[in-house]
């Protein structure tokens, strides 16, 4: 049975965040055969670790963290683990360092627009291209036609990609809806239909904006995320490597755990790039909420687009509830049969019904639209913010900024 030693990586009972580092450098000597591993918080609880290397004699290793990062949460490291089958083995560690690579983007960041009105776009694509050129935009992401649209619409949509390429613009096909995780083949068929029509060299990618968390009970258990990831796998198979696959994700997917790791990271490992819905008008806050996605993109080499919003949004009120079995303390009931949440005073009989459950308000948050969208401001302010984000985002994974959306941007007043 292996014997070993754990060298704690915690400080002040806080786990080590090594996500910003690309490799582990470890140097030393052993008279036996030693297995080196890393342990994160989840592995510590199950008394496990992720093996990195096996060494004998003198060793001086630089171990890339990309593959270990797919198996553990590098933000929550607890210990360096050394194991040996030989109880008499000795080991001396002369140096243990986490090494960080450069932070400059791998290529100059770009700018793009989401475009949802595909009918207007295919009727007058030059108007869209002209708007892009005015704003130094190099990418457009255009909604795909509906399955029921006639062949001429699909043919015109496919031809638009060739025209965009001639104008020096990357054109990406855009689609997605929450129910796609239940029947991914419907969306896969649309992708296959497009691939059969379009010049592959002109199609810069397919981007999917699925937002599965809008479905009731998506996070109730692990089955929701499992279906979501399985749908991505199915859609990736439909793309078949013929173009890039991009996914739109909310910034808070880094806080939703799946298999002991952030759900965002499981998505990023399946696609060629991601776009983060980092909708904030304060650029410092925007970068803060996208930071963990960008850092993981640095680690595994997945490009990350950030995004700003220009359309009108309502005041957003969020309420966090906790289960409350005591009817006299409940502020709301969840009616499972009626599929509704009822706020207000709750009677004992209502809260204790066989298909109802009582809840208490734990926290309320109000998000003002001016903190999220540039609606009501000028185009110049948006352009200035895009330049500021581009200049200040020091991550190799940073690909650029997407604006949601072209119509919203054009509706903003000129300076």
Coordinates of C-alpha atoms in Angstrom, one line a residue:
X1 CA 0.0 0.0 0.0
X2 CA 1.5 3.4 -1.0
X3 CA 2.7 5.6 1.8
X4 CA 3.3 9.3 1.3
X5 CA 3.3 12.9 2.5
X6 CA 1.0 15.9 1.8
X7 CA 2.6 19.3 1.7
X8 CA -0.1 21.8 2.3
X9 CA -0.5 24.6 -0.2
X10 CA -3.0 26.6 2.0
X11 CA -2.3 29.9 3.7
X12 CA -4.4 31.1 6.5
X13 CA -6.7 28.2 5.8
X14 CA -7.3 29.5 2.3
X15 CA -6.7 27.1 -0.6
X16 CA -4.1 28.1 -3.2
X17 CA -5.4 29.6 -6.5
X18 CA -3.0 28.4 -9.2
X19 CA -5.3 29.0 -12.2
X20 CA -3.1 31.8 -13.5
X21 CA -0.1 29.6 -13.8
X22 CA 0.7 27.4 -16.8
X23 CA 3.2 24.9 -15.2
X24 CA 4.6 23.5 -12.1
X25 CA 8.4 23.4 -11.8
X26 CA 9.7 20.9 -9.2
X27 CA 13.3 19.9 -8.6
X28 CA 14.9 17.4 -6.2
X29 CA 16.2 13.9 -5.5
X30 CA 14.9 10.6 -4.4
X31 CA 16.4 7.2 -3.7
X32 CA 13.1 5.4 -4.6
X33 CA 10.2 5.7 -7.1
X34 CA 8.0 8.7 -6.2
X35 CA 4.6 9.7 -7.6
X36 CA 3.9 13.4 -7.6
X37 CA 0.4 14.7 -7.5
X38 CA -1.8 17.7 -6.7
X39 CA -4.9 17.7 -4.5
X40 CA -7.8 20.2 -4.7
X41 CA -10.6 20.8 -2.3
X42 CA -12.9 18.2 -3.8
X43 CA -10.1 15.5 -4.0
X44 CA -9.2 16.2 -0.4
X45 CA -12.7 15.4 0.7
X46 CA -12.6 12.0 -1.1
X47 CA -8.9 11.4 -0.1
X48 CA -7.7 11.4 -3.7
X49 CA -5.4 13.4 -5.9
X50 CA -4.5 14.0 -9.6
X51 CA -1.2 12.3 -10.5
X52 CA 1.3 14.5 -12.4
X53 CA 4.5 12.4 -12.8
X54 CA 6.6 9.6 -11.4
X55 CA 10.3 10.3 -10.7
X56 CA 13.5 8.4 -9.6
X57 CA 16.9 9.7 -8.7
X58 CA 17.6 13.4 -9.6
X59 CA 14.6 15.1 -11.1
X60 CA 14.0 18.6 -12.6
X61 CA 10.5 18.8 -14.1
X62 CA 8.4 21.4 -15.7
X63 CA 4.9 20.0 -15.7
X64 CA 2.2 21.7 -17.8
X65 CA -1.0 22.3 -15.8
X66 CA -3.3 22.2 -18.8
X67 CA -4.3 18.5 -18.5
X68 CA -4.4 18.5 -14.7
X69 CA -6.7 21.5 -15.0
X70 CA -9.2 19.4 -16.9
X71 CA -9.4 17.0 -13.9
X72 CA -9.4 19.4 -10.9
X73 CA -10.2 22.9 -9.8
X74 CA -6.9 24.7 -9.9
X75 CA -8.5 27.6 -8.0
X76 CA -8.8 25.4 -4.9
X77 CA -5.5 23.6 -4.5
X78 CA -4.9 22.1 -1.0
X79 CA -1.7 20.1 -1.2
X80 CA 1.2 18.7 -3.1
X81 CA 1.2 14.9 -2.7
X82 CA 4.2 12.6 -2.8
X83 CA 3.6 8.8 -2.7
X84 CA 5.8 5.7 -2.8
X85 CA 5.4 2.0 -2.6
X86 CA 8.7 1.8 -0.7
X87 CA 8.4 2.8 2.9
X88 CA 12.1 3.4 3.1
X89 CA 12.2 5.9 0.2
X90 CA 13.6 9.3 0.9
X91 CA 12.9 12.4 -1.1
X92 CA 14.4 15.9 -1.1
X93 CA 12.6 18.8 -2.7
X94 CA 15.0 21.6 -3.6
X95 CA 12.5 23.8 -5.5
X96 CA 8.7 23.9 -6.1
X97 CA 7.4 26.8 -8.2
X98 CA 4.3 27.6 -10.1
X99 CA 5.3 29.3 -13.3
X100 CA 3.3 31.9 -15.2
X101 CA 3.6 32.6 -18.9
X102 CA 3.2 35.9 -20.7
X103 CA -0.1 37.8 -20.5
X104 CA -0.3 39.5 -23.9
X105 CA -3.2 38.4 -26.2
X106 CA -2.1 35.8 -28.7
X107 CA -3.3 38.0 -31.5
X108 CA -4.7 41.6 -31.7
X109 CA -8.2 41.7 -30.1
X110 CA -11.0 42.3 -32.5
X111 CA -14.6 43.7 -32.4
X112 CA -17.8 42.2 -33.6
X113 CA -21.6 42.7 -33.7
X114 CA -24.4 40.2 -33.0
X115 CA -27.1 40.5 -35.8
X116 CA -30.5 38.9 -35.1
X117 CA -32.5 40.2 -38.1
X118 CA -31.2 37.7 -40.8
X119 CA -33.9 38.6 -43.3
X120 CA -32.9 42.3 -43.4
X121 CA -29.3 41.3 -43.5
X122 CA -29.6 39.1 -46.5
X123 CA -31.7 41.7 -48.4
X124 CA -29.0 44.4 -47.8
X125 CA -25.8 42.9 -46.5
X126 CA -23.7 45.9 -47.7
X127 CA -25.5 48.1 -45.1
X128 CA -24.3 45.7 -42.3
X129 CA -20.8 45.6 -43.8
X130 CA -20.6 49.4 -44.0
X131 CA -21.7 49.7 -40.3
X132 CA -18.9 47.3 -39.4
X133 CA -16.3 49.2 -41.3
X134 CA -17.3 52.5 -39.7
X135 CA -16.7 50.9 -36.3
X136 CA -13.5 49.0 -37.2
X137 CA -15.5 45.8 -36.7
X138 CA -14.1 42.6 -38.2
X139 CA -16.8 40.1 -37.2
X140 CA -20.5 39.7 -37.5
X141 CA -22.6 36.9 -36.0
X142 CA -25.9 36.5 -37.9
X143 CA -28.9 34.5 -36.8
X144 CA -29.6 31.4 -38.9
X145 CA -32.9 31.1 -40.8
X146 CA -35.7 29.1 -39.5
X147 CA -36.1 25.5 -40.6
X148 CA -39.4 26.5 -42.3
X149 CA -37.8 29.2 -44.3
X150 CA -37.8 28.5 -48.1
X151 CA -34.6 27.5 -50.0
X152 CA -34.1 31.0 -51.5
X153 CA -33.7 32.4 -48.0
X154 CA -31.2 29.8 -47.0
X155 CA -29.3 30.3 -50.3
X156 CA -29.1 34.0 -49.8
X157 CA -28.0 33.5 -46.2
X158 CA -25.2 31.2 -47.3
X159 CA -24.1 33.6 -50.0
X160 CA -23.8 36.4 -47.4
X161 CA -20.8 34.6 -45.9
X162 CA -18.9 34.8 -49.2
X163 CA -19.7 38.5 -49.5
X164 CA -18.5 39.2 -46.0
X165 CA -15.2 37.5 -46.7
X166 CA -14.7 39.6 -49.7
X167 CA -15.2 42.7 -47.5
X168 CA -12.6 41.5 -45.0
X169 CA -15.2 40.5 -42.3
X170 CA -15.5 37.2 -40.5
X171 CA -19.1 36.0 -40.7
X172 CA -20.3 33.5 -38.1
X173 CA -23.7 31.6 -38.1
X174 CA -25.6 32.3 -34.9
X175 CA -28.4 30.2 -33.3
X176 CA -29.6 28.5 -30.1
X177 CA -32.4 28.3 -27.6
X178 CA -32.9 26.5 -24.2
X179 CA -34.9 23.6 -25.6
X180 CA -31.9 22.5 -27.7
X181 CA -30.6 20.5 -24.8
X182 CA -33.7 18.3 -25.0
X183 CA -33.7 17.8 -28.8
X184 CA -30.2 18.8 -30.0
X185 CA -30.8 17.0 -33.4
X186 CA -33.2 19.8 -34.5
X187 CA -30.4 22.4 -34.1
X188 CA -27.8 19.9 -35.5
X189 CA -30.0 19.5 -38.6
X190 CA -29.9 23.3 -39.2
X191 CA -26.1 23.3 -38.9
X192 CA -25.8 20.5 -41.4
X193 CA -28.2 22.2 -43.8
X194 CA -26.0 25.4 -43.6
X195 CA -22.8 23.4 -44.1
X196 CA -24.2 21.8 -47.2
X197 CA -24.9 25.3 -48.7
X198 CA -22.1 27.5 -47.6
X199 CA -18.5 27.9 -48.9
X200 CA -16.6 26.4 -46.0
X201 CA -13.7 28.8 -46.4
X202 CA -16.1 31.7 -45.9
X203 CA -17.8 30.4 -42.8
X204 CA -15.8 31.7 -39.8
X205 CA -17.7 29.6 -37.3
X206 CA -21.0 28.6 -35.7
X207 CA -21.9 30.2 -32.4
X208 CA -24.6 28.7 -30.2
X209 CA -26.5 30.8 -27.6
X210 CA -28.4 28.1 -25.8
X211 CA -29.0 29.5 -22.2
X212 CA -30.3 26.2 -20.8
X213 CA -30.7 27.7 -17.3
X214 CA -33.9 29.4 -18.5
X215 CA -35.6 26.0 -18.4
X216 CA -37.4 25.2 -15.1
X217 CA -35.3 23.0 -12.8
X218 CA -32.1 23.1 -14.9
X219 CA -29.9 23.3 -11.8
X220 CA -32.2 21.1 -9.6
X221 CA -29.7 18.2 -10.0
X222 CA -26.8 17.1 -12.2
X223 CA -29.1 15.9 -15.0
X224 CA -29.6 19.4 -16.4
X225 CA -25.9 20.2 -16.9
X226 CA -25.3 16.6 -18.1
X227 CA -27.9 17.1 -20.9
X228 CA -26.4 20.5 -21.7
X229 CA -22.9 19.2 -22.2
X230 CA -24.2 16.1 -24.1
X231 CA -26.0 18.6 -26.4
X232 CA -22.8 20.5 -27.0
X233 CA -21.1 17.2 -27.9
X234 CA -23.8 16.3 -30.3
X235 CA -23.7 19.8 -32.0
X236 CA -19.9 19.6 -32.1
X237 CA -20.2 16.3 -34.0
X238 CA -22.6 18.1 -36.5
X239 CA -20.0 20.8 -37.1
X240 CA -17.5 18.0 -37.6
X241 CA -14.4 20.2 -37.5
X242 CA -15.4 22.0 -40.7
X243 CA -15.5 25.4 -38.9
X244 CA -15.1 26.7 -35.4
X245 CA -17.7 26.0 -32.8
X246 CA -18.3 28.9 -30.3
X247 CA -20.6 28.9 -27.2
X248 CA -22.1 31.9 -25.4
X249 CA -21.9 31.5 -21.7
X250 CA -22.9 33.7 -18.7
X251 CA -20.1 34.9 -16.6
X252 CA -21.5 33.2 -13.5
X253 CA -21.0 29.7 -15.0
X254 CA -17.6 29.8 -13.3
X255 CA -19.5 29.6 -9.9
X256 CA -21.7 26.7 -10.9
X257 CA -20.0 23.4 -10.2
X258 CA -20.3 20.2 -12.1
X259 CA -18.2 17.2 -11.2
X260 CA -16.2 19.2 -8.7
X261 CA -15.2 21.8 -11.3
X262 CA -16.9 25.0 -12.8
X263 CA -19.5 24.3 -15.5
X264 CA -17.9 27.0 -17.6
X265 CA -14.7 25.0 -17.8
X266 CA -16.5 21.9 -19.0
X267 CA -18.1 23.9 -21.8
X268 CA -14.7 25.5 -22.8
X269 CA -13.1 22.1 -23.1
X270 CA -15.7 21.1 -25.7
X271 CA -15.6 24.1 -28.0
X272 CA -13.1 26.2 -30.0
X273 CA -14.0 29.5 -28.3
X274 CA -16.5 31.1 -25.9
X275 CA -18.3 34.5 -25.7
X276 CA -19.0 35.7 -22.1
X277 CA -22.1 37.7 -21.4
X278 CA -20.1 40.1 -19.4
X279 CA -22.7 42.9 -19.6
X280 CA -21.5 45.8 -17.5
X281 CA -20.9 49.5 -18.2
X282 CA -18.1 49.7 -15.7
X283 CA -15.1 48.2 -17.4
X284 CA -13.4 47.3 -14.1
X285 CA -16.5 45.3 -13.1
X286 CA -16.8 43.7 -16.5
X287 CA -13.2 42.5 -16.4
X288 CA -13.7 41.3 -12.8
X289 CA -16.7 39.1 -13.6
X290 CA -14.9 37.6 -16.7
X291 CA -11.6 37.1 -15.0
X292 CA -11.9 33.4 -14.2
X293 CA -13.1 32.5 -17.6
X294 CA -10.2 34.4 -19.2
X295 CA -7.7 32.6 -16.8
X296 CA -9.0 29.2 -17.8
X297 CA -8.8 30.2 -21.4
X298 CA -5.2 31.1 -20.9
X299 CA -4.5 27.7 -19.4
X300 CA -6.2 25.5 -22.1
X301 CA -5.8 27.8 -25.1
X302 CA -9.5 28.6 -25.7
X303 CA -10.1 32.1 -27.0
X304 CA -12.5 34.2 -25.0
X305 CA -14.7 37.0 -26.2
X306 CA -16.2 39.6 -23.8
X307 CA -19.4 41.4 -24.5
X308 CA -21.2 44.6 -23.9
X309 CA -25.0 45.4 -24.1
X310 CA -26.7 48.3 -25.9
X311 CA -30.4 47.3 -25.9
X312 CA -33.0 48.4 -23.5
X313 CA -33.3 46.3 -20.3
X314 CA -35.8 46.5 -17.4
X315 CA -34.9 46.8 -13.8
X316 CA -33.8 43.4 -12.7
X317 CA -34.8 42.2 -9.3
X318 CA -33.4 38.9 -7.9
X319 CA -34.6 37.1 -4.9
X320 CA -32.7 34.3 -3.2
X321 CA -34.9 31.8 -1.3
X322 CA -34.2 29.2 1.2
X323 CA -36.5 26.3 2.2
X324 CA -38.6 27.0 5.3
X325 CA -40.6 24.1 6.7
X326 CA -42.2 26.4 9.4
X327 CA -45.3 27.8 7.7
X328 CA -45.4 30.8 10.1
X329 CA -41.9 31.9 8.8
X330 CA -42.4 31.3 5.1
X331 CA -42.6 34.2 2.7
X332 CA -43.5 32.2 -0.4
X333 CA -44.7 28.8 -1.6
X334 CA -43.6 26.8 -4.6
X335 CA -46.6 25.2 -6.2
X336 CA -45.2 22.2 -8.1
X337 CA -48.5 21.3 -9.7
X338 CA -49.3 24.8 -10.8
X339 CA -45.6 25.4 -11.8
X340 CA -45.6 28.8 -10.0
X341 CA -44.0 30.6 -7.1
X342 CA -46.4 32.6 -4.9
X343 CA -45.1 35.4 -2.7
X344 CA -47.0 36.7 0.3
X345 CA -48.4 35.4 3.6
X346 CA -48.5 31.6 3.6
X347 CA -51.0 29.5 5.6
X348 CA -49.9 26.3 7.2
X349 CA -52.1 24.2 4.9
X350 CA -50.8 25.9 1.8
X351 CA -47.1 25.5 2.8
X352 CA -47.5 21.9 3.9
X353 CA -49.4 20.6 0.9
X354 CA -48.2 17.4 -0.7
X355 CA -47.1 19.3 -3.9
X356 CA -46.2 22.6 -2.3
X357 CA -43.2 23.8 -0.3
X358 CA -42.5 26.8 1.8
X359 CA -39.6 29.2 1.3
X360 CA -38.2 32.3 3.1
X361 CA -36.6 35.3 1.4
X362 CA -32.9 35.1 2.2
X363 CA -31.6 37.9 0.0
X364 CA -32.9 40.6 -2.4
X365 CA -30.8 42.2 -5.1
X366 CA -31.8 45.0 -7.5
X367 CA -29.8 45.5 -10.7
X368 CA -30.3 48.8 -12.4
X369 CA -30.2 48.7 -16.2
X370 CA -27.7 51.5 -16.4
X371 CA -25.1 49.2 -14.8
X372 CA -25.6 46.6 -17.4
X373 CA -26.5 48.3 -20.8
X374 CA -25.3 51.3 -22.7
X375 CA -28.9 52.0 -23.8
X376 CA -29.5 55.7 -23.7
X377 CA -25.8 56.6 -24.1
X378 CA -24.0 57.5 -27.3
X379 CA -22.2 55.3 -29.8
X380 CA -19.0 57.2 -28.9
X381 CA -19.3 56.0 -25.3
X382 CA -19.7 52.4 -26.5
X383 CA -16.7 52.6 -28.9
X384 CA -14.6 54.2 -26.2
X385 CA -15.4 51.5 -23.7
X386 CA -14.6 48.8 -26.3
X387 CA -11.2 50.4 -26.8
X388 CA -10.7 50.6 -23.0
X389 CA -11.6 46.9 -22.5
X390 CA -9.2 46.0 -25.4
X391 CA -6.3 48.0 -24.0
X392 CA -6.7 46.8 -20.4
X393 CA -7.5 43.1 -20.8
X394 CA -4.1 41.4 -20.3
X395 CA -4.9 37.7 -21.1
X396 CA -3.5 35.5 -23.9
X397 CA -7.0 34.1 -24.3
X398 CA -8.6 37.5 -24.9
X399 CA -10.0 37.5 -28.5
X400 CA -12.0 40.7 -28.5
X401 CA -15.3 42.4 -27.7
X402 CA -18.8 41.6 -29.1
X403 CA -21.5 44.2 -29.0
X404 CA -25.1 43.1 -28.4
X405 CA -26.4 44.0 -30.9
X406 CA -26.0 45.9 -34.1
X407 CA -29.5 47.3 -34.2
X408 CA -29.2 48.4 -30.6
X409 CA -25.9 50.1 -31.3
X410 CA -27.2 51.9 -34.4
X411 CA -30.2 53.1 -32.4
X412 CA -27.9 55.0 -30.0
X413 CA -27.5 58.7 -30.6
X414 CA -24.5 60.0 -32.5
X415 CA -22.1 62.1 -30.4

